[in-house]
Amino acid sequence: MLQRTVPMAILSLSGLILMLAYFSPMTTSWGETVLDWFNILAAVAFVLGAGNLLAVNLEKISSRRAGWAYAAITLIAFFLMLGFGLLKVGAVPNAEHPTVAFAGGYETAASPFGWTYEYIFSPLTATMFAMLAFYVASAAFRAFRAKNIESILLLGTAFIILLAQTAAGMFLTGWIPEESAFAFLRLDWMKVAITEHIQTAGMRAITIGIALGVVATSLRLILGIDKSYLSKS
Amino acid sequence: MNPHQKSHEQTSSLPPSATPSAPPSATPAATPSAPTPARPNHRFLWISLSVLGASLTVLGTAMAAQQQGTDVALATVALSKSIGTWCAALLTIGILTFLYRDNPFYKVCESILIGVSAAYWMVNGFWSTLVPNLFGKLMPGVVRDVAIPSLPVSATPGFDMALAFVPLLLGLMLLWRLSPKGGWISVWPLAFIIGTTAGIRLVASIEADLLAQASATIRPLVVFKETVLVGGIGAGSTTTSDPSVAMAASVQALDFWGTVGAVTGVVGVLSVLTYFFFSLEHKGAVGKSARLGVWFLMITFGSAFGLTVMGRITLLAQRLEFLFKDWMGIS
Amino acid sequence: MLARLGGIDRRWIFLAMGLSIAVPILLKLRFPEVPGPMAKATFNAIESVPEGSRVLLSFDYDPGSAGELQPMANAIVHHCAARGHKIVFMALWPLGKQMAEGTIKDVLLEFHPTYTYGKDYVQLGYKAGNEAVVKLMATNVPQQYSTDAAGAALASLPIVADLAKLADFKLIASLSAGYPGAKEWVQYANSADPEAFKVISGSTGVQVSQLLPYYPAQMEGMLVAVKGAAEYEMLVTAKYPSSEKPALLAERLGQGRVRMGPQLVAHLLMIGLIILGNVAMVAGRARGGAR
Amino acid sequence: MDRPHLTCLRRTSTRLFVAATPILLLATTVTAAAEEQSGWINTARVPLLIALVLICGAVIAGIAIARTGRPLHIRKLAALDAVEEAIGRATEMGRSVLFVPGIQDMTDIQTVAGVTVLGRVAKIAAEYDARLEVPTARSIVMAAARETVRAAHYSAGRPESYNEANIYYITDEQFGYVAAVTGKMVREKPAACFYMGAFYAESLLFAENGNSIGAIQIAGTAEPSQLPFFVAACDYTLIGEEFFAASAYLSGERDQLGSVKGQDFGKLLITAAILIGCALATAAVFMPSLTDAASTFKAILGG
């Protein structure tokens, strides 16, 4: 009962209220309350994430597994940042209410939290993403093969887009007059044709398909037919 | 949505993951599971820790000095900025060293990132959402005294407080996931989260992704050149809303590429939908249409591929700009 | 020789990629850009809202995507301010708030020093909840944001004092790097009130294909990757130059064009690598039979 | 989970649903009385409501038909046919098979679909006696995967060959997870790699590494931005909705198959709407009297 029926009831009810709230103006406020709760839970999930991180890393350190020292660094970084932020260390006092302890802004580069964000967190994430440029180059060489007509189409389109997105497009085909009968050979023309007609059409169909999948799954969940979230937890 | 994730872990492009693999010809790189030589590893660790500690000390002094005098303040702001730039540059390079091979420097950078990001998300969720939206209702007086002096006064504080107990309870139950026992307890908030997501996605998908997309696909399959208008409207006008004008124009000129584009758009959507139709085998006319659909899909992916590559390159360009300009001062 | 190429150490490829981006940056290679239809549509969307309208800018990205989206953010903020729009900043990503703060400091206050907080612009900050935030704001902004990011009651800030729901905005722009982002704004905000406001977006290259179906019916303008940023920068700086700080404006609103330089070389390298990889495969096969 | 238990649950859920609706309606009435200014229904959204009823009705009808026991057919999926070939090859070469169920938790539909596909892969692997490795990024996914693979070994008649240690949790952290998996790929060189689930930037890294060790790669995901990489670098890819259909087909659950049928019906509806709309719009070019009808039809669809 507590383990299955109640969760299923919670699920159906919250889903139905939100659907109802969209169509019936008088229930709009219910939907708003449900969404408010949802957003609070989303913030709690961050705490959960941090808790998981702690658990995994503490276990690594206590069992002295290989690389436990890195787990220690992770924890130190975590607690420093957490302390800076939660205690609002070095925060700029609130202009109107300078006496209220936690009313200040803690995110400017003048406070340790803001400083760490600006000079440690931000460059680290940005560089992590930037590494993908290298991997995509390596994948271009090692993995992207013209195996059949489909992959030739894919790679051929990619070539056109890659060229047309840069000055190479104008350089190679810019001399073809825009008004001539051969204007369709211009790379910028091809790019617009591909993105606006073919890619849009392809993505529309994919979007429609995925939307139907989402509808079916959501419906199965709300009706209590799909219970995968129960049995696997 | 998966509630146990930082929200943007679901973005289409996540931070790249490290591949410790090297080609067979290269020196085998260390992997997390492979035993790493303990000693150099740890020496490196202590060095980086002390560097971290030292920079924090300098930073702290800078902050303290900042609150005293103006001259000193200006100097310390500049100091904290230049220390920051050096820090950022070293960390950037630290991550990039992985391209050569896996190494402790990279691992330190990675560990810092993991720790800092988890804390950042938690702090942000706490101050931006939990304090005003949850605690602000549970104990508005305290929140007003301690954190948000101008928190609006509710007309029905008792009712608000009562309602706020629901997310509080669900939140605590969600945190129960951290305990090894009583897994079912966290299923309640999970069910709430899934139900809410299902409820809003169901309607939104039908409205924005099914109906609106179908509507956007609809268009006349024959397009006439709008400029060749006969009678009435001048050459500068491009409107064909007047049916009689459209009629007159229709006699004049067919817009070849416009028509091809319109037909392509519709045929594309329909043929790809045929490909996604699972009840019929891909034979005969259905098979041909599905095959056309696959070609549309491949061109779609090719284009997406090109655009993605562009994005990745931009990100690297931005990092290199930082290194050259802000750090090395080449401009 | 070609067959052996297949087994090349991939670090050489990494090096080639690094050089193909670093060298153009150091040489300051710049190429002319011609604004395309989508950049023009975005520009016109902001132009077409009456001067002094209330607009919402949602910063749905983090430093990881700043390379692509920051140039767009700079240009959009300058454009909105030049049109005298009242700007409300917010974020669906935790780090988005910081990105917005940076843009306010570097662009808004730099080129439009008369803009005052609370009267001309306001920072609502980040809220957890992804699409649920948008959905709640569609009907009830004060329930989601009881105060601004600094803790001031919305009622005390003239620009948002009467803000009840999203329909009170004339334009919503999402700078979007993924989920949640522009897609969610279209799905949950635009669907709720299709007539009330225009939705535009700036998006990363990765996200473009996902957003294309919504343009132009559900989303009036869309900046596509850094090329879109570069084109839009040109449109904005051409119409709204800065009389006091032209050099600084050229720098802050020129990042997109600067980053287009390395694109050319790197794209050519990519094409070359794909061709070379396939040639090596064919050569390897001819030599050693099947893989 | 045993079947009778399931049916019982299903009955409970139906009852719950039936009970919840009147409660909601009642509560609506009460609120309606209290707040006079707001209406019963937002008239502007009536067309959407009708569409919602139609499409949800199609899915429910599909499920209902499936429950009657009528045979349901789903077209062949090339990627699924290739599974056996890939595993057979791995056995011949004496190498392992790698299965990556994405990097999300069980709350993501794609992960659920991925684990379902894992069931089939595991069964074939058990029959061929090939070694199957499943590294996961979530502990709950690991539990689910172990359950699935164990069941597959039983149904293949080889419970003794099931080895729990081959299905393991690495870390929630994305960098760490991919580093460990790709490291393993380079060292052990699996002959077949399956990527089925929710993938982000790592799609490229997995596919690139798999390619460099010469493995047969079969992928399935509904992340549109990652599909280009899988399509370009893998041998077979289940694209978007196809991935869900494959999972429904393999799950053998009639409800799931029924809802795929329902989705097909939804697609038919959308196709019909597009065709009618285009016909009207095209006709309106020649017959201006139809212009109003065409634009009204389009507007109703668009909301």
PDB file of N, CA and C in Angstrom, chain A residues 171-203:
ATOM      1  N   PHE A 171      33.966  32.500 -51.075  1.00  0.00           N
ATOM      2  CA  PHE A 171      35.176  32.445 -51.882  1.00  0.00           C
ATOM      3  C   PHE A 171      35.010  31.461 -53.054  1.00  0.00           C
ATOM      4  N   LEU A 172      34.437  30.292 -52.747  1.00  0.00           N
ATOM      5  CA  LEU A 172      34.333  29.245 -53.759  1.00  0.00           C
ATOM      6  C   LEU A 172      33.244  29.525 -54.781  1.00  0.00           C
ATOM      7  N   THR A 173      32.075  29.960 -54.297  1.00  0.00           N
ATOM      8  CA  THR A 173      30.943  30.062 -55.210  1.00  0.00           C
ATOM      9  C   THR A 173      30.324  31.446 -55.234  1.00  0.00           C
ATOM     10  N   GLY A 174      30.950  32.393 -54.556  1.00  0.00           N
ATOM     11  CA  GLY A 174      30.385  33.737 -54.494  1.00  0.00           C
ATOM     12  C   GLY A 174      30.320  34.413 -55.862  1.00  0.00           C
ATOM     13  N   TRP A 175      31.137  33.911 -56.812  1.00  0.00           N
ATOM     14  CA  TRP A 175      31.176  34.568 -58.124  1.00  0.00           C
ATOM     15  C   TRP A 175      29.947  34.221 -58.976  1.00  0.00           C
ATOM     16  N   ILE A 176      29.200  33.205 -58.598  1.00  0.00           N
ATOM     17  CA  ILE A 176      28.001  32.880 -59.375  1.00  0.00           C
ATOM     18  C   ILE A 176      26.952  33.946 -59.077  1.00  0.00           C
ATOM     19  N   PRO A 177      26.454  34.637 -60.111  1.00  0.00           N
ATOM     20  CA  PRO A 177      25.499  35.724 -59.832  1.00  0.00           C
ATOM     21  C   PRO A 177      24.243  35.199 -59.150  1.00  0.00           C
ATOM     22  N   GLU A 178      23.759  35.972 -58.169  1.00  0.00           N
ATOM     23  CA  GLU A 178      22.607  35.521 -57.395  1.00  0.00           C
ATOM     24  C   GLU A 178      21.347  35.412 -58.242  1.00  0.00           C
ATOM     25  N   GLU A 179      21.296  36.176 -59.323  1.00  0.00           N
ATOM     26  CA  GLU A 179      20.073  36.187 -60.118  1.00  0.00           C
ATOM     27  C   GLU A 179      20.108  35.172 -61.260  1.00  0.00           C
ATOM     28  N   SER A 180      21.255  34.540 -61.466  1.00  0.00           N
ATOM     29  CA  SER A 180      21.364  33.659 -62.616  1.00  0.00           C
ATOM     30  C   SER A 180      20.635  32.348 -62.373  1.00  0.00           C
ATOM     31  N   ALA A 181      20.516  31.568 -63.433  1.00  0.00           N
ATOM     32  CA  ALA A 181      19.826  30.282 -63.326  1.00  0.00           C
ATOM     33  C   ALA A 181      20.652  29.286 -62.529  1.00  0.00           C
ATOM     34  N   PHE A 182      21.937  29.586 -62.350  1.00  0.00           N
ATOM     35  CA  PHE A 182      22.803  28.655 -61.628  1.00  0.00           C
ATOM     36  C   PHE A 182      23.003  29.058 -60.166  1.00  0.00           C
ATOM     37  N   ALA A 183      22.184  29.979 -59.711  1.00  0.00           N
ATOM     38  CA  ALA A 183      22.349  30.475 -58.348  1.00  0.00           C
ATOM     39  C   ALA A 183      22.258  29.334 -57.326  1.00  0.00           C
ATOM     40  N   PHE A 184      21.557  28.273 -57.705  1.00  0.00           N
ATOM     41  CA  PHE A 184      21.415  27.168 -56.746  1.00  0.00           C
ATOM     42  C   PHE A 184      22.733  26.452 -56.483  1.00  0.00           C
ATOM     43  N   LEU A 185      23.742  26.766 -57.282  1.00  0.00           N
ATOM     44  CA  LEU A 185      25.047  26.154 -57.038  1.00  0.00           C
ATOM     45  C   LEU A 185      25.835  26.918 -55.967  1.00  0.00           C
ATOM     46  N   ARG A 186      25.346  28.088 -55.613  1.00  0.00           N
ATOM     47  CA  ARG A 186      26.038  28.852 -54.564  1.00  0.00           C
ATOM     48  C   ARG A 186      25.908  28.126 -53.237  1.00  0.00           C
ATOM     49  N   LEU A 187      27.007  28.079 -52.486  1.00  0.00           N
ATOM     50  CA  LEU A 187      26.979  27.341 -51.219  1.00  0.00           C
ATOM     51  C   LEU A 187      26.025  27.967 -50.214  1.00  0.00           C
ATOM     52  N   ASP A 188      25.980  29.318 -50.197  1.00  0.00           N
ATOM     53  CA  ASP A 188      25.074  29.935 -49.228  1.00  0.00           C
ATOM     54  C   ASP A 188      23.622  29.629 -49.586  1.00  0.00           C
ATOM     55  N   TRP A 189      23.366  29.543 -50.882  1.00  0.00           N
ATOM     56  CA  TRP A 189      22.013  29.160 -51.318  1.00  0.00           C
ATOM     57  C   TRP A 189      21.700  27.744 -50.836  1.00  0.00           C
ATOM     58  N   MET A 190      22.661  26.842 -51.051  1.00  0.00           N
ATOM     59  CA  MET A 190      22.448  25.443 -50.670  1.00  0.00           C
ATOM     60  C   MET A 190      22.233  25.320 -49.167  1.00  0.00           C
ATOM     61  N   LYS A 191      23.015  26.098 -48.413  1.00  0.00           N
ATOM     62  CA  LYS A 191      22.895  26.020 -46.963  1.00  0.00           C
ATOM     63  C   LYS A 191      21.494  26.403 -46.522  1.00  0.00           C
ATOM     64  N   VAL A 192      21.003  27.513 -47.055  1.00  0.00           N
ATOM     65  CA  VAL A 192      19.658  27.940 -46.681  1.00  0.00           C
ATOM     66  C   VAL A 192      18.640  26.880 -47.101  1.00  0.00           C
ATOM     67  N   ALA A 193      18.818  26.347 -48.316  1.00  0.00           N
ATOM     68  CA  ALA A 193      17.866  25.333 -48.788  1.00  0.00           C
ATOM     69  C   ALA A 193      17.891  24.112 -47.870  1.00  0.00           C
ATOM     70  N   ILE A 194      19.097  23.695 -47.492  1.00  0.00           N
ATOM     71  CA  ILE A 194      19.200  22.503 -46.648  1.00  0.00           C
ATOM     72  C   ILE A 194      18.597  22.757 -45.264  1.00  0.00           C
ATOM     73  N   THR A 195      19.018  23.858 -44.609  1.00  0.00           N
ATOM     74  CA  THR A 195      18.529  24.053 -43.239  1.00  0.00           C
ATOM     75  C   THR A 195      17.042  24.388 -43.237  1.00  0.00           C
ATOM     76  N   GLU A 196      16.612  25.265 -44.135  1.00  0.00           N
ATOM     77  CA  GLU A 196      15.224  25.722 -44.027  1.00  0.00           C
ATOM     78  C   GLU A 196      14.208  24.737 -44.574  1.00  0.00           C
ATOM     79  N   HIS A 197      14.615  23.936 -45.543  1.00  0.00           N
ATOM     80  CA  HIS A 197      13.619  23.015 -46.088  1.00  0.00           C
ATOM     81  C   HIS A 197      13.838  21.589 -45.628  1.00  0.00           C
ATOM     82  N   ILE A 198      15.053  21.061 -45.864  1.00  0.00           N
ATOM     83  CA  ILE A 198      15.238  19.640 -45.583  1.00  0.00           C
ATOM     84  C   ILE A 198      15.429  19.384 -44.093  1.00  0.00           C
ATOM     85  N   GLN A 199      16.355  20.123 -43.468  1.00  0.00           N
ATOM     86  CA  GLN A 199      16.624  19.868 -42.055  1.00  0.00           C
ATOM     87  C   GLN A 199      15.392  20.183 -41.209  1.00  0.00           C
ATOM     88  N   THR A 200      14.725  21.278 -41.543  1.00  0.00           N
ATOM     89  CA  THR A 200      13.522  21.609 -40.789  1.00  0.00           C
ATOM     90  C   THR A 200      12.486  20.506 -40.932  1.00  0.00           C
ATOM     91  N   ALA A 201      12.320  20.003 -42.161  1.00  0.00           N
ATOM     92  CA  ALA A 201      11.342  18.931 -42.369  1.00  0.00           C
ATOM     93  C   ALA A 201      11.734  17.692 -41.572  1.00  0.00           C
ATOM     94  N   GLY A 202      13.004  17.303 -41.677  1.00  0.00           N
ATOM     95  CA  GLY A 202      13.464  16.114 -40.952  1.00  0.00           C
ATOM     96  C   GLY A 202      13.255  16.261 -39.462  1.00  0.00           C
ATOM     97  N   MET A 203      13.654  17.407 -38.923  1.00  0.00           N
ATOM     98  CA  MET A 203      13.519  17.612 -37.481  1.00  0.00           C
ATOM     99  C   MET A 203      12.061  17.699 -37.065  1.00  0.00           C
TER     100      MET A 203
END
